CSV table of C-alpha atoms in Angstrom, one decimal:
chain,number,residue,atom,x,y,z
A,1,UNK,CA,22.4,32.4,9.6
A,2,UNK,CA,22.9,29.8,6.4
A,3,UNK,CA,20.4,26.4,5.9
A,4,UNK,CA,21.4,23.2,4.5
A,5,UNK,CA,19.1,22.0,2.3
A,6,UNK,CA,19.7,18.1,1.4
A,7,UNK,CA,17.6,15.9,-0.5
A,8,UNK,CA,17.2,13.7,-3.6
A,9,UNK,CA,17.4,16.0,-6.9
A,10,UNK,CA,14.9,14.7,-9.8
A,11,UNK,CA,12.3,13.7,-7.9
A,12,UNK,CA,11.9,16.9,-5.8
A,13,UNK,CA,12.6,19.5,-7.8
A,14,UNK,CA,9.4,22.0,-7.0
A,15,UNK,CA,9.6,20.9,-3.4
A,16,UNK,CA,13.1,22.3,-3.0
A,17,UNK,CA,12.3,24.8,-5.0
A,18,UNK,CA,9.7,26.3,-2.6
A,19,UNK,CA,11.2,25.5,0.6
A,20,UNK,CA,14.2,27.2,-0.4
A,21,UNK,CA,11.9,30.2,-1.1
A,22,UNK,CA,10.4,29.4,2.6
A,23,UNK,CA,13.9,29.5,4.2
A,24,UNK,CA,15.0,32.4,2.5
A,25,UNK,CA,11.5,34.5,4.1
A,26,UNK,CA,12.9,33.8,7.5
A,27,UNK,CA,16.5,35.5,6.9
A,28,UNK,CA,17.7,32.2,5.7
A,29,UNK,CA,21.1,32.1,3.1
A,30,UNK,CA,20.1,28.3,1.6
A,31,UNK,CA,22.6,26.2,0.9
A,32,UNK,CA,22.5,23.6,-1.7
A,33,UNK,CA,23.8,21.8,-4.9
A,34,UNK,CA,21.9,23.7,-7.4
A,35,UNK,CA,23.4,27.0,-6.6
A,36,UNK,CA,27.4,25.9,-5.6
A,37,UNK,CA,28.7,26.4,-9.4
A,38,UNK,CA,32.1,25.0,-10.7
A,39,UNK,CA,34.3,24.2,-7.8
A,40,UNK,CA,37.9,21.9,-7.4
A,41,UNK,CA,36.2,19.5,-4.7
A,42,UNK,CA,34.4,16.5,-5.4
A,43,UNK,CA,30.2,17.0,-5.4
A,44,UNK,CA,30.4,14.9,-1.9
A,45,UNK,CA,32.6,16.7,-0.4
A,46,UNK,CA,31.9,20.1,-1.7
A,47,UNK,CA,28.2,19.2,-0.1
A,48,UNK,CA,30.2,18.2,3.2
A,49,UNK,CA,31.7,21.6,3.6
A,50,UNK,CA,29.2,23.6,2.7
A,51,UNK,CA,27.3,21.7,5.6
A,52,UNK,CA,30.0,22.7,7.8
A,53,UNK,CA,29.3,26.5,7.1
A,54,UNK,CA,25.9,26.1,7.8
A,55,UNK,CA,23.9,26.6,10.9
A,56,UNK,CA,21.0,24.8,10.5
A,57,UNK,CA,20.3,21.2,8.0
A,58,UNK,CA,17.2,20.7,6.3
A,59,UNK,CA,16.9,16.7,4.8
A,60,UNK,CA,13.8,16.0,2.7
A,61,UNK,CA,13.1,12.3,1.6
A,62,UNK,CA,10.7,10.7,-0.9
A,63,UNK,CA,11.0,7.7,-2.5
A,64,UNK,CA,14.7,8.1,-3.6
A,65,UNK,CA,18.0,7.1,-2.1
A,66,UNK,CA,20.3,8.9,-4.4
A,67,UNK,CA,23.3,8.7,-5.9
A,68,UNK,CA,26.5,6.2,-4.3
A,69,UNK,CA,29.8,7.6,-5.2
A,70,UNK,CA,32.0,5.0,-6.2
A,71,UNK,CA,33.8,3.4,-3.4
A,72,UNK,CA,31.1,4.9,-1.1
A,73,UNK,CA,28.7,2.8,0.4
A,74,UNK,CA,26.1,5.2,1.3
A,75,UNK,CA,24.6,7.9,-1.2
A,76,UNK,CA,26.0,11.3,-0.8
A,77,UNK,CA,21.7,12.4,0.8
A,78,UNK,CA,22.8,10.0,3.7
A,79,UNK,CA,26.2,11.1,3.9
A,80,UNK,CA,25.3,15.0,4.5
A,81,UNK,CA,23.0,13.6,7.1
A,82,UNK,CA,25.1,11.8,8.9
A,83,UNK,CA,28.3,15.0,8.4
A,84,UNK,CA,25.3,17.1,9.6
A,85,UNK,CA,25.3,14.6,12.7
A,86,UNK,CA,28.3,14.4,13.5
A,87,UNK,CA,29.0,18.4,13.5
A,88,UNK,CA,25.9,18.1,15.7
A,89,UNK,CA,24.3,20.8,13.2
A,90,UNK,CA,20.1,21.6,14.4
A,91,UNK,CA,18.5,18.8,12.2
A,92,UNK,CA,15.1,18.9,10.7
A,93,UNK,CA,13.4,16.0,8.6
A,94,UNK,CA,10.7,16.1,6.2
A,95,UNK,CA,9.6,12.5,5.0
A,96,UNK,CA,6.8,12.4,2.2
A,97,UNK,CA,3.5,11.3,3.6
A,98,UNK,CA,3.1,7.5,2.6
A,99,UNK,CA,-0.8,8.2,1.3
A,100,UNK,CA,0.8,11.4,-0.6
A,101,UNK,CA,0.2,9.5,-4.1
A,102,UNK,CA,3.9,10.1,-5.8
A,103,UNK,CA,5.1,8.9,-9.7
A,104,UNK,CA,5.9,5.5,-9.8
A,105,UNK,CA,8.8,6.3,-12.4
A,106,UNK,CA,10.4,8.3,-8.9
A,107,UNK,CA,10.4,5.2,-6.6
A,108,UNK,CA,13.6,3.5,-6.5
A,109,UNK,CA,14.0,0.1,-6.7
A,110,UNK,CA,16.3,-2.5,-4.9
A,111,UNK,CA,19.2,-2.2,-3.8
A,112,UNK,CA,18.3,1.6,-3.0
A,113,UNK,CA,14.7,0.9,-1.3
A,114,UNK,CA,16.1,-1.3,1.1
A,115,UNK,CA,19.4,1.7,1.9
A,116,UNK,CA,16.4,4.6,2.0
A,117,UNK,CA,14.4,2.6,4.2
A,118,UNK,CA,17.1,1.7,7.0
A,119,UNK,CA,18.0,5.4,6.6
A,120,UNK,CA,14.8,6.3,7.1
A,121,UNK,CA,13.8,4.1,10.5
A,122,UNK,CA,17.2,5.1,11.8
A,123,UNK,CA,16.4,9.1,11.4
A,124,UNK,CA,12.9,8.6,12.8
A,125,UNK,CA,14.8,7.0,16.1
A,126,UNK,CA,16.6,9.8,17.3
A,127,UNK,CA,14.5,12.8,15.3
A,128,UNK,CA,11.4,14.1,15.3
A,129,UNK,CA,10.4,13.4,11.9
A,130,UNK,CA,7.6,15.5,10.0
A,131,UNK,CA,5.8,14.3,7.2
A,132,UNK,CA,4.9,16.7,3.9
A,133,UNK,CA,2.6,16.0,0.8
A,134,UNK,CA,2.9,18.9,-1.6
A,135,UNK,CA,5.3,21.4,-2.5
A,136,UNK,CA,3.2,24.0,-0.8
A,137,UNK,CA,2.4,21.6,2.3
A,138,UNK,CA,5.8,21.3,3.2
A,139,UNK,CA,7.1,25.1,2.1
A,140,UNK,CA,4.7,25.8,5.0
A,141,UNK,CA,5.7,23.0,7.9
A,142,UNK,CA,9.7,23.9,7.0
A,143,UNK,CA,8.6,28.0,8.0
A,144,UNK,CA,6.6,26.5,10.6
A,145,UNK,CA,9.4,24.1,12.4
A,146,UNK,CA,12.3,26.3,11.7
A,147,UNK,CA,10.6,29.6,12.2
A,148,UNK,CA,9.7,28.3,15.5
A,149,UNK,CA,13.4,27.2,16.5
A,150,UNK,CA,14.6,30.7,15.5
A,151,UNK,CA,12.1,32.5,17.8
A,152,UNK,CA,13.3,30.5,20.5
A,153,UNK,CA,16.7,31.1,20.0
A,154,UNK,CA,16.1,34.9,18.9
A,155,UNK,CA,18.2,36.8,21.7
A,156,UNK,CA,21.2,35.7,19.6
A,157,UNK,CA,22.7,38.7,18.1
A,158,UNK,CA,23.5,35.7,15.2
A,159,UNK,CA,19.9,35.3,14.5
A,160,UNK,CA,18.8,37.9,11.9
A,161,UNK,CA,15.0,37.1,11.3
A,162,UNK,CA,12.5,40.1,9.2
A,163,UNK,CA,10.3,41.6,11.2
A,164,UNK,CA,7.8,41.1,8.7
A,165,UNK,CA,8.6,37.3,8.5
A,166,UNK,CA,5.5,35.6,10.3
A,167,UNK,CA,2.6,37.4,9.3
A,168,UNK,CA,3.3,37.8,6.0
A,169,UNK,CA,5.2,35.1,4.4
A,170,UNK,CA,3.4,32.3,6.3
A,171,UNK,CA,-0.1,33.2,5.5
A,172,UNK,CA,1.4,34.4,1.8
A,173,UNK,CA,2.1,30.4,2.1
A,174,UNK,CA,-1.3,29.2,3.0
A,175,UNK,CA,-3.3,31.1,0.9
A,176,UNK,CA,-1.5,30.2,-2.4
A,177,UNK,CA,-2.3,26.7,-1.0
A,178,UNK,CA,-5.8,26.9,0.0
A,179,UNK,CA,-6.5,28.9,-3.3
A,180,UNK,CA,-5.3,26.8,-5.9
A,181,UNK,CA,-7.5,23.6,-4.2
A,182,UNK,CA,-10.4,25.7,-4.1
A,183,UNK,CA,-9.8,26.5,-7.8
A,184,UNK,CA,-9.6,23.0,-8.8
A,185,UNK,CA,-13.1,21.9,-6.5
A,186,UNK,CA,-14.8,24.8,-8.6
A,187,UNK,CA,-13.8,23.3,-11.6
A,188,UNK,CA,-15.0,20.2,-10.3
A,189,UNK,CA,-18.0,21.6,-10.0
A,190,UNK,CA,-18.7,23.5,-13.2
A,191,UNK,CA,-17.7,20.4,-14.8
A,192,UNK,CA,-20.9,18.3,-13.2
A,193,UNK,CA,-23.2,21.3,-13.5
A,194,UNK,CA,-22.1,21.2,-17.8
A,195,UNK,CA,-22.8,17.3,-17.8
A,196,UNK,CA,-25.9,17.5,-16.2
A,197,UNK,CA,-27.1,20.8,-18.5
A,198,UNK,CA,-25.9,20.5,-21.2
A,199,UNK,CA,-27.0,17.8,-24.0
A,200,UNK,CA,-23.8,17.5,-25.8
A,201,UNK,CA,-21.8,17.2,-22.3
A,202,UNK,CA,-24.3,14.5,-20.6
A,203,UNK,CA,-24.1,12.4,-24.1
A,204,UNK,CA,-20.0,11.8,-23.7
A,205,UNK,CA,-19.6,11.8,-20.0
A,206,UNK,CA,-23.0,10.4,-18.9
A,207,UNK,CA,-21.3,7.4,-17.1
A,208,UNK,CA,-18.8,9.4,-15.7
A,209,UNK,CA,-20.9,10.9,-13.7
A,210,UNK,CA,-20.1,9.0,-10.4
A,211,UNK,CA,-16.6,9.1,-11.2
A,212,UNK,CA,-16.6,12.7,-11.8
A,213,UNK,CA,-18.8,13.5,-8.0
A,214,UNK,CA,-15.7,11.3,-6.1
A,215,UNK,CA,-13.2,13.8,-7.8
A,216,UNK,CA,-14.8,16.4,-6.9
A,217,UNK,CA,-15.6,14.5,-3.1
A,218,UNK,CA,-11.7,14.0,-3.1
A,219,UNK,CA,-10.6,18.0,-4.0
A,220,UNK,CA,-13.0,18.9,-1.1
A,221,UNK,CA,-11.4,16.3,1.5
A,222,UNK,CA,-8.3,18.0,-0.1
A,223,UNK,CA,-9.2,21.9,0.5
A,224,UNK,CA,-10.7,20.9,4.0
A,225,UNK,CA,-7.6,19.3,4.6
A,226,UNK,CA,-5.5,22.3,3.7
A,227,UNK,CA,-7.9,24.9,5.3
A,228,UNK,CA,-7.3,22.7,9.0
A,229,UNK,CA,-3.5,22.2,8.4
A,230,UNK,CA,-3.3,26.5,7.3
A,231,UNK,CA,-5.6,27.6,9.9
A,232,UNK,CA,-2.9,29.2,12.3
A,233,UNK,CA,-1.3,31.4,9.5
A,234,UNK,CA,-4.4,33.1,8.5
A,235,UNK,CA,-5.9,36.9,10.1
A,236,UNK,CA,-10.0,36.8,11.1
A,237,UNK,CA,-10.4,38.3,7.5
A,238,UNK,CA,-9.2,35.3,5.5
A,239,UNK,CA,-11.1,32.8,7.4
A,240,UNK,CA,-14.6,34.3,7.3
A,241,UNK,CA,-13.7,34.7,3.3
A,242,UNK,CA,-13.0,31.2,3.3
A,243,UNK,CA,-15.6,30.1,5.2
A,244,UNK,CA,-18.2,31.9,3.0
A,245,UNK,CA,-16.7,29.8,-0.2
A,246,UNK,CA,-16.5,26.5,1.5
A,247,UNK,CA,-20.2,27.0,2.3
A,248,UNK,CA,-20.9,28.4,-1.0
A,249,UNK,CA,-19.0,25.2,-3.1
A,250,UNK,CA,-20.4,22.8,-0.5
A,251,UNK,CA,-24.1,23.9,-1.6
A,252,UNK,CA,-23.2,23.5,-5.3
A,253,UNK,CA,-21.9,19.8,-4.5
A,254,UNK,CA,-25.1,18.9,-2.8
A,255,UNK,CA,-27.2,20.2,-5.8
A,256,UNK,CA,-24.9,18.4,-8.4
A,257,UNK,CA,-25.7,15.4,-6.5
A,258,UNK,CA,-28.8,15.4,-5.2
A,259,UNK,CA,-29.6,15.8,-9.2
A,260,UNK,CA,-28.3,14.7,-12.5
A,261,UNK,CA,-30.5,16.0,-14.5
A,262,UNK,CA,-30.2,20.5,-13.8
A,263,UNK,CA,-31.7,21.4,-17.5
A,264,UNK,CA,-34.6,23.1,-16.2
A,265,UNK,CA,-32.4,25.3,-13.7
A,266,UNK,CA,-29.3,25.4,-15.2
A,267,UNK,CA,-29.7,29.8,-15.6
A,268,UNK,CA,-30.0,29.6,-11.6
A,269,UNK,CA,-26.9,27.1,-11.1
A,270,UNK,CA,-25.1,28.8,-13.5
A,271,UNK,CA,-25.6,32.1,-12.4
A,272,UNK,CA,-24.9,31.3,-8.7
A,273,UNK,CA,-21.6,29.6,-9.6
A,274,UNK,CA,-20.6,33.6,-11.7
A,275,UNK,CA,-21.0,35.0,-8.0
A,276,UNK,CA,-19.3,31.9,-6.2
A,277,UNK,CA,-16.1,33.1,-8.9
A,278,UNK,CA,-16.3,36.5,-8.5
A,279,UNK,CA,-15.9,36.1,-4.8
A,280,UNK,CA,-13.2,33.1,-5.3
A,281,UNK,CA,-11.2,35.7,-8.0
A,282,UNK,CA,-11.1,38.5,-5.1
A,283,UNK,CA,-9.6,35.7,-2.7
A,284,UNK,CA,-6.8,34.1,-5.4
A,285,UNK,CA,-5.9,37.9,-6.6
A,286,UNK,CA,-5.4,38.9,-2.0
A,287,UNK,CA,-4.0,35.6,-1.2
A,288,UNK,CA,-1.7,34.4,-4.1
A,289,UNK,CA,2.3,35.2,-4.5
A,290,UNK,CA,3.4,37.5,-6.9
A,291,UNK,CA,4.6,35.0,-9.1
A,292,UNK,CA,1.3,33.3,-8.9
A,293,UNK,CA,-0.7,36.7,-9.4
A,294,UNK,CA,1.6,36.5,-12.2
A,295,UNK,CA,1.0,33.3,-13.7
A,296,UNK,CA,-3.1,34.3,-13.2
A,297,UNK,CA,-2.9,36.9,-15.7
A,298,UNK,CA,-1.1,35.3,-17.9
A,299,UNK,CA,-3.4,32.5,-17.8
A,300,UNK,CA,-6.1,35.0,-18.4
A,301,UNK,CA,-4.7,36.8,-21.5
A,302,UNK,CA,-4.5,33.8,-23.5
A,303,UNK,CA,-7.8,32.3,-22.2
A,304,UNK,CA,-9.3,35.5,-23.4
A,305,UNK,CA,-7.5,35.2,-27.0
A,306,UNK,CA,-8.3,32.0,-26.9
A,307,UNK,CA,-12.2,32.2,-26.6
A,308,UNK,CA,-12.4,35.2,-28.6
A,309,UNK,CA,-11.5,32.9,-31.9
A,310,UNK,CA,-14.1,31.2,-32.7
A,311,UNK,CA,-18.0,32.7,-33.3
A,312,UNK,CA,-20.1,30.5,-30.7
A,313,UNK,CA,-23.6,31.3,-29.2
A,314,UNK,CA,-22.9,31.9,-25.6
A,315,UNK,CA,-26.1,31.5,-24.5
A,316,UNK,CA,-26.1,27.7,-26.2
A,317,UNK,CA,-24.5,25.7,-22.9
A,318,UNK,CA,-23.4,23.1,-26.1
A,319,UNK,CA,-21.4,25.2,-27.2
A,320,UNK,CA,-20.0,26.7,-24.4
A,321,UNK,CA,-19.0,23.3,-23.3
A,322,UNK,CA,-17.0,22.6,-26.8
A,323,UNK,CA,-15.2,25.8,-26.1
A,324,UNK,CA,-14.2,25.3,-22.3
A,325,UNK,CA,-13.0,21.3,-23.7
A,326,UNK,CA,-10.9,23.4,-26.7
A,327,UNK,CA,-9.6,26.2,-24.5
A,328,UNK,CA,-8.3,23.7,-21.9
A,329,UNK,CA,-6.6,21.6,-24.3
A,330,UNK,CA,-4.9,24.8,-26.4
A,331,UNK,CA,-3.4,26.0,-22.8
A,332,UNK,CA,-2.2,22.4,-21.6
A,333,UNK,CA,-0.4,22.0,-25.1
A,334,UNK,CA,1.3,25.7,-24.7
A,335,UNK,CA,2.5,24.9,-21.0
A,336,UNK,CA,3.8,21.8,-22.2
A,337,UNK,CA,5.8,23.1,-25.5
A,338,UNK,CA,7.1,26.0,-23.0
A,339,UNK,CA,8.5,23.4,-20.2
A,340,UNK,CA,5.6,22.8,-17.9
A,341,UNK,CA,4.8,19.5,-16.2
A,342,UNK,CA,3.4,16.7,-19.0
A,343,UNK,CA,-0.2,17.0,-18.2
A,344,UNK,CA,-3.4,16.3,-20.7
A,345,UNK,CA,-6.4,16.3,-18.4
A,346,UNK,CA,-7.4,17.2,-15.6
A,347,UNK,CA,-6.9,13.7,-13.8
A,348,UNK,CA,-3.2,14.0,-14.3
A,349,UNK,CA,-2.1,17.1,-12.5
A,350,UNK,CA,-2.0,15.6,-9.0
A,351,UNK,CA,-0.6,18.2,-7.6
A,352,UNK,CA,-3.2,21.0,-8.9
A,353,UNK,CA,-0.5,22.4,-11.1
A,354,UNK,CA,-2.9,24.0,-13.1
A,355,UNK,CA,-5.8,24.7,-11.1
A,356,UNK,CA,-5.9,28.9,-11.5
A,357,UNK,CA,-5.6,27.7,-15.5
A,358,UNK,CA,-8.7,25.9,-15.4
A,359,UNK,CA,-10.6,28.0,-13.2
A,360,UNK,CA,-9.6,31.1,-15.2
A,361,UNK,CA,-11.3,29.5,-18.3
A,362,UNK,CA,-14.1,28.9,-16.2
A,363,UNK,CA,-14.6,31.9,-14.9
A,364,UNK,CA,-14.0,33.8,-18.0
A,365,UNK,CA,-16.8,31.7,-19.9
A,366,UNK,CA,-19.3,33.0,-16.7
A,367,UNK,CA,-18.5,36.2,-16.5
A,368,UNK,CA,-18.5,36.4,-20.6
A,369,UNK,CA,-21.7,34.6,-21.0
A,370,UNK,CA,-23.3,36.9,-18.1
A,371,UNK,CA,-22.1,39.8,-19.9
A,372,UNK,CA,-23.8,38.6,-23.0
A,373,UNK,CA,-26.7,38.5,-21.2
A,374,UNK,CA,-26.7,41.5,-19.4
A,375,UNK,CA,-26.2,43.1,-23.0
């Protein structure tokens, strides 16, 4: 069987991306623009027919109406809806969550607005519409819906699913999500246990304190969010690992705020956070894709090159904070030069881009100043 996959181009690139990836688990050929080449039709109607060779149409709409050929009235993302339509093609919508915070350089203005929103209502009165947030969020719900439709229709000698497709790729799926939002709450955290240990990090982010604890407070309403909307996909195993870490992160963020000031115990704190890691490397390393496990070690090799620069006392928490602010800002400035997203701190990777990066520095400087210790 062959997918449609229609959306808006610029402003969803990772999100097609991954549900084309999703799709192609469940036995899925994916049709769609970026992979049609040079061909003698016009783009609209070279979308139009590839719809008509497809078995199944996937639309996925943000904040963008897309492009209006001239003489068209309509954008060529409404027109392969309403072809799919009309060829009464199996239809299934994915419409961006309106809390799901989204670049305000991607919203389209009037005239378009006021087309995507009439296109909108008028999908959502004859569809069951489902709503998505990140790539990963709706990579999951597009396996889920359509993973569902071909189980029901799996007596068809058309249908041509793997037999390894549910098990695997859908809880291959949640853990990459749930892992890189735990990543980013323990960096949360190891941020807030520096400010309140170390001298040099409570002097420069003392009143940032509060607004550091609802960051954190927001990653955790984040990962619980992710743990409840995964749940389903993931074996007895998975869930009692993740249920240790939540408990084990949840502890640290009553500590952190319970008390601002952790210089007479920061050994303990610190030394319990080494363990949380450990545990929380073994999860990201079972859980991750390939690519991700990938990325990881990647990540890891220059974090290590990185840190092993410059002489510091790892035992001084001073300095060790200098050296996690340094190493974050070398790795940000290399995944920008080579392509990645435009991110400078922390604040700006909504979508926890590079959550494994930040943890891996973090847990490198742990296990490296335990080791140190242990020497």
């Amino acid at each position: 069987m062959k997918a449609f996959l229609s959306s808006t181009y610029v402003d969803l690139i990772e999100h097609r991306q991954l549900a084309a990836e999703a799709l192609e688990r469940l036995g899925q050929a994916v049709g769609r623009m970026e992979v049609f080449g040079a061909r003698p039709e016009e783009a609209t109607q070279a979308c139009l027919s590839e719809i008509e060779d497809c078995d199944i149409f996937v639309g996925i709409y943000a904040y963008r109406y897309g492009h209006v050929p001239s003489g068209s009235e309509i954008s060529i993302t409404e027109a392969e809806y309403n072809h799919a339509s009309n060829n009464q093609k199996p239809i299934f919508c994915f419409m961006v969550d309106e809390d799901y915070p989204w670049p305000p350089k991607m919203i389209e203005q009037q005239p378009g607005k006021s087309k995507l929103e009439n296109f909108k209502n008028r999908a959502g009165g004859t569809l069951v519409l489902e709503t998505f947030t990140s790539p990963e969020v709706l990579a999951f719900k597009i396996a889920s819906s359509v993973g569902y439709y071909l189980s029901r229709i799996n007596r068809s000698p058309l249908v041509t699913t793997p037999k390894d497709f549910a098990p695997t790729n859908l809880k291959s799926i949640a853990g990459r999500a749930i892992s890189q939002t735990m990543a980013m709450v323990f960096v949360d955290l190891m941020r807030l246990l520096y400010v309140a240990s170390s001298r040099l990090a409570r002097d420069a982010n003392s009143d940032r304190y509060q607004e550091f604890i609802d960051l954190a407070d927001r990653h955790f309403g984040d990962l619980r969010s992710r743990i409840a909307t995964y749940s389903f996909a993931l074996d007895g195993k998975c869930h009692e690992e993740i249920n240790q870490l939540e408990l084990r992160l949840s502890w640290m963020m009553g500590r952190v705020k319970l008390k601002r000031d952790l210089s007479n115990s920061y050994e303990y704190h610190f030394e319990t956070m080494r363990q949380t890691g450990n545990k929380l490397n073994s999860f990201c390393t079972a859980n991750l894709t390939e690519q991700y496990k990938n990325d990881y070690e990647n990540t890891v090799a220059k974090a290590t090159s990185i840190l092993a620069e410059p002489p510091v006392n790892l035992e001084s928490l001073d300095d060790l904070w200098q050296l996690r602010l340094n190493s974050q800002r070398r790795l940000l400035k290399d995944a920008r030069e080579s392509g990645g997203a435009r991110i400078f701190t922390i604040a700006d990777d909504m979508e926890q881009t590079y959550s494994i990066l930040y943890f891996a520095i973090d847990y490198l400087l742990l296990t490296m100043r335990a080791g140190e210790n242990d020497a």
